[in-house]
CSV table of C-alpha atoms in Angstrom, one decimal:
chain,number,residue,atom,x,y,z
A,1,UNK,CA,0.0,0.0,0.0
A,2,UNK,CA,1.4,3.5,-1.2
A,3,UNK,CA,1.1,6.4,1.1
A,4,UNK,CA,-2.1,8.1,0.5
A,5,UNK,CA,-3.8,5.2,-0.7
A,6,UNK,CA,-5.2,3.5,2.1
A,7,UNK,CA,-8.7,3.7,0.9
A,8,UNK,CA,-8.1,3.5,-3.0
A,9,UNK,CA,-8.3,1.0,-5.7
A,10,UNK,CA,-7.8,1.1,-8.8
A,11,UNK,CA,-7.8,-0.8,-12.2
A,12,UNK,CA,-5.9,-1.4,-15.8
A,13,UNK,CA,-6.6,-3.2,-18.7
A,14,UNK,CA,-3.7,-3.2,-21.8
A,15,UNK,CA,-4.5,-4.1,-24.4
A,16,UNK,CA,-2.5,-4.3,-27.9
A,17,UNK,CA,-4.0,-1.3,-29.2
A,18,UNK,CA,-5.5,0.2,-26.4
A,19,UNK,CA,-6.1,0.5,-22.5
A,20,UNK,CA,-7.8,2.1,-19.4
A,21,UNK,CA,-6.9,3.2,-16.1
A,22,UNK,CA,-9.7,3.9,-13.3
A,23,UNK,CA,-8.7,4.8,-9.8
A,24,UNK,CA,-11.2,5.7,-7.1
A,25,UNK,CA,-8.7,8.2,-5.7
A,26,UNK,CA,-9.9,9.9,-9.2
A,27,UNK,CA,-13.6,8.7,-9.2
A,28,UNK,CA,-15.0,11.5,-11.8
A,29,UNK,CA,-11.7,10.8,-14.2
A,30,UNK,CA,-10.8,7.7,-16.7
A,31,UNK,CA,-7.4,7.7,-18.5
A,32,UNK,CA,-6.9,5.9,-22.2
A,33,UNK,CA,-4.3,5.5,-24.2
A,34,UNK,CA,-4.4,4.2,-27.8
A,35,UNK,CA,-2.0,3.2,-30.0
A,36,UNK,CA,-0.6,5.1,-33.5
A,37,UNK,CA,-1.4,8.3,-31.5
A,38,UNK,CA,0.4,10.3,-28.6
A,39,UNK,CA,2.3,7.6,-26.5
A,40,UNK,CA,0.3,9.4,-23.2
A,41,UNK,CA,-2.4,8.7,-20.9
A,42,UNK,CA,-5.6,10.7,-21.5
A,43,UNK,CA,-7.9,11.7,-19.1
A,44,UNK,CA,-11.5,12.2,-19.9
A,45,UNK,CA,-13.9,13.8,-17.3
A,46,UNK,CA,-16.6,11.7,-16.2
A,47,UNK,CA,-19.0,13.9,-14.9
A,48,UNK,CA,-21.9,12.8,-12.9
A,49,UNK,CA,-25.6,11.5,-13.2
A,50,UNK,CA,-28.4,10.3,-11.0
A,51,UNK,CA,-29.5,6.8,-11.3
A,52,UNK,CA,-33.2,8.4,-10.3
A,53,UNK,CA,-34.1,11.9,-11.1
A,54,UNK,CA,-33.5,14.8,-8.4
A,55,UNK,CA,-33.8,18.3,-8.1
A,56,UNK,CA,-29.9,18.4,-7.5
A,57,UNK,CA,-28.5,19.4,-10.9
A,58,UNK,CA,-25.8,17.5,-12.5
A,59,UNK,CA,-22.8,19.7,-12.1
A,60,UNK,CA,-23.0,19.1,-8.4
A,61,UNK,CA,-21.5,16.2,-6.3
A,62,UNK,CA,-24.1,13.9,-4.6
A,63,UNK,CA,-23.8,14.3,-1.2
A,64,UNK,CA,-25.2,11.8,1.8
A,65,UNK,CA,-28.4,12.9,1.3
A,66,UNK,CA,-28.8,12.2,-2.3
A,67,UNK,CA,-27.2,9.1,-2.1
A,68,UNK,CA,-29.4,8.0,0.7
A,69,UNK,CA,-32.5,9.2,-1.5
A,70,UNK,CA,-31.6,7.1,-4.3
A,71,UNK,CA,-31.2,4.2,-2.4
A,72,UNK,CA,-35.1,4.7,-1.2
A,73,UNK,CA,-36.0,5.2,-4.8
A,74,UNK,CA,-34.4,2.0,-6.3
A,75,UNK,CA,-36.3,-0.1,-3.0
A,76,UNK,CA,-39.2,1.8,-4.0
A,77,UNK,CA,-39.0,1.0,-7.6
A,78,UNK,CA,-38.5,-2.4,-7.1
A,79,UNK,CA,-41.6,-2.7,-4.9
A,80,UNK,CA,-43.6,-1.2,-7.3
A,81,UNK,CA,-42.1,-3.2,-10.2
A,82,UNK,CA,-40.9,0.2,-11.9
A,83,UNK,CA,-37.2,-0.6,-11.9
A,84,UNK,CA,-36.7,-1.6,-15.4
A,85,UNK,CA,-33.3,-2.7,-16.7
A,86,UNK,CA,-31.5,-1.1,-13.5
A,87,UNK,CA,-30.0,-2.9,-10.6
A,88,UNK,CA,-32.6,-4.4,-7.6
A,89,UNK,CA,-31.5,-4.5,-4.3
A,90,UNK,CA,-29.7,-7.1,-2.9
A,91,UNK,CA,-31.9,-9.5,-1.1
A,92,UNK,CA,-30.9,-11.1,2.6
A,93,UNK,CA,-30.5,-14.5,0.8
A,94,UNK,CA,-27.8,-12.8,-1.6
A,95,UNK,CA,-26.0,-11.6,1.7
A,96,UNK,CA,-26.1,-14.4,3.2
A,97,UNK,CA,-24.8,-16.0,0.1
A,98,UNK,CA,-22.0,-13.7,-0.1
A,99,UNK,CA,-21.2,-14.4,2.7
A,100,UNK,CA,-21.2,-17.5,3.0
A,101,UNK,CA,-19.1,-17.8,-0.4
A,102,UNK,CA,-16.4,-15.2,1.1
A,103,UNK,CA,-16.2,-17.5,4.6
A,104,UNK,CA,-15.8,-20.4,1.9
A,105,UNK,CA,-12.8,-18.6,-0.4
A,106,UNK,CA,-11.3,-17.8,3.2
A,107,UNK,CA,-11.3,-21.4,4.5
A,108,UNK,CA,-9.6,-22.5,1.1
A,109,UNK,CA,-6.9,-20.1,1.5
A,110,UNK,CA,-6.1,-20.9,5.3
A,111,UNK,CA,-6.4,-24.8,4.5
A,112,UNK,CA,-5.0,-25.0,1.1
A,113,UNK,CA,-7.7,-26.9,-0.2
A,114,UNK,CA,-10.8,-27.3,-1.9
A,115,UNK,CA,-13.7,-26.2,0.4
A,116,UNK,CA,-17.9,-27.2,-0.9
A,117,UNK,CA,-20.7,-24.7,-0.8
């Protein structure tokens, strides 16, 4: 762990004619890179939209609040059977199964073997 990263992941994909970088020390910014042109990472802003509609506008950051509302309005959705093509809420039998397959992957690790779900 690098100083000033103790919270912060990040990804990279190379390809042969291309990649990506995405850190979530820089969550609004995605660096490419493609070949035959400039041999430099490129950063593209991001910017930043809602999931669910609010009266925040879109050049603001979401703040607790707003994340907390949107959370209400996917549950809600769901309920209601509005949600669409978007992501439902995770269910207590998908924690649990998370769970369960995290305690697993541990196990394996510590015993060096295969362990069942």
């Amino acid at each position: 762990m690098s100083p000033t990263d103790t919270n912060s992941w990040e990804i990279e994909i190379l390809g042969a004619d291309a990649g990506v970088r995405y850190s979530t020390k820089l969550p609004k910014t995605l660096l490419t890179y493609a070949r035959g042109k400039e041999q430099a990472w490129s950063a593209t802003d991001l910017g930043f939209a809602m999931p669910f509609k609010t009266i925040t506008g879109g050049i603001f950051e979401p703040g607790f609040p707003d994340i907390l509302m949107q959370m209400w309005a996917a549950y809600l959705a769901e309920r209601a059977g509005h949600l669409g093509d978007r992501f439902g809420c995770a269910t207590p039998a998908e924690a649990v199964a998370h769970h369960e397959l995290w305690a697993a992957a541990l196990r394996s690790h510590a015993g060096q073997t295969i362990v069942a779900l």
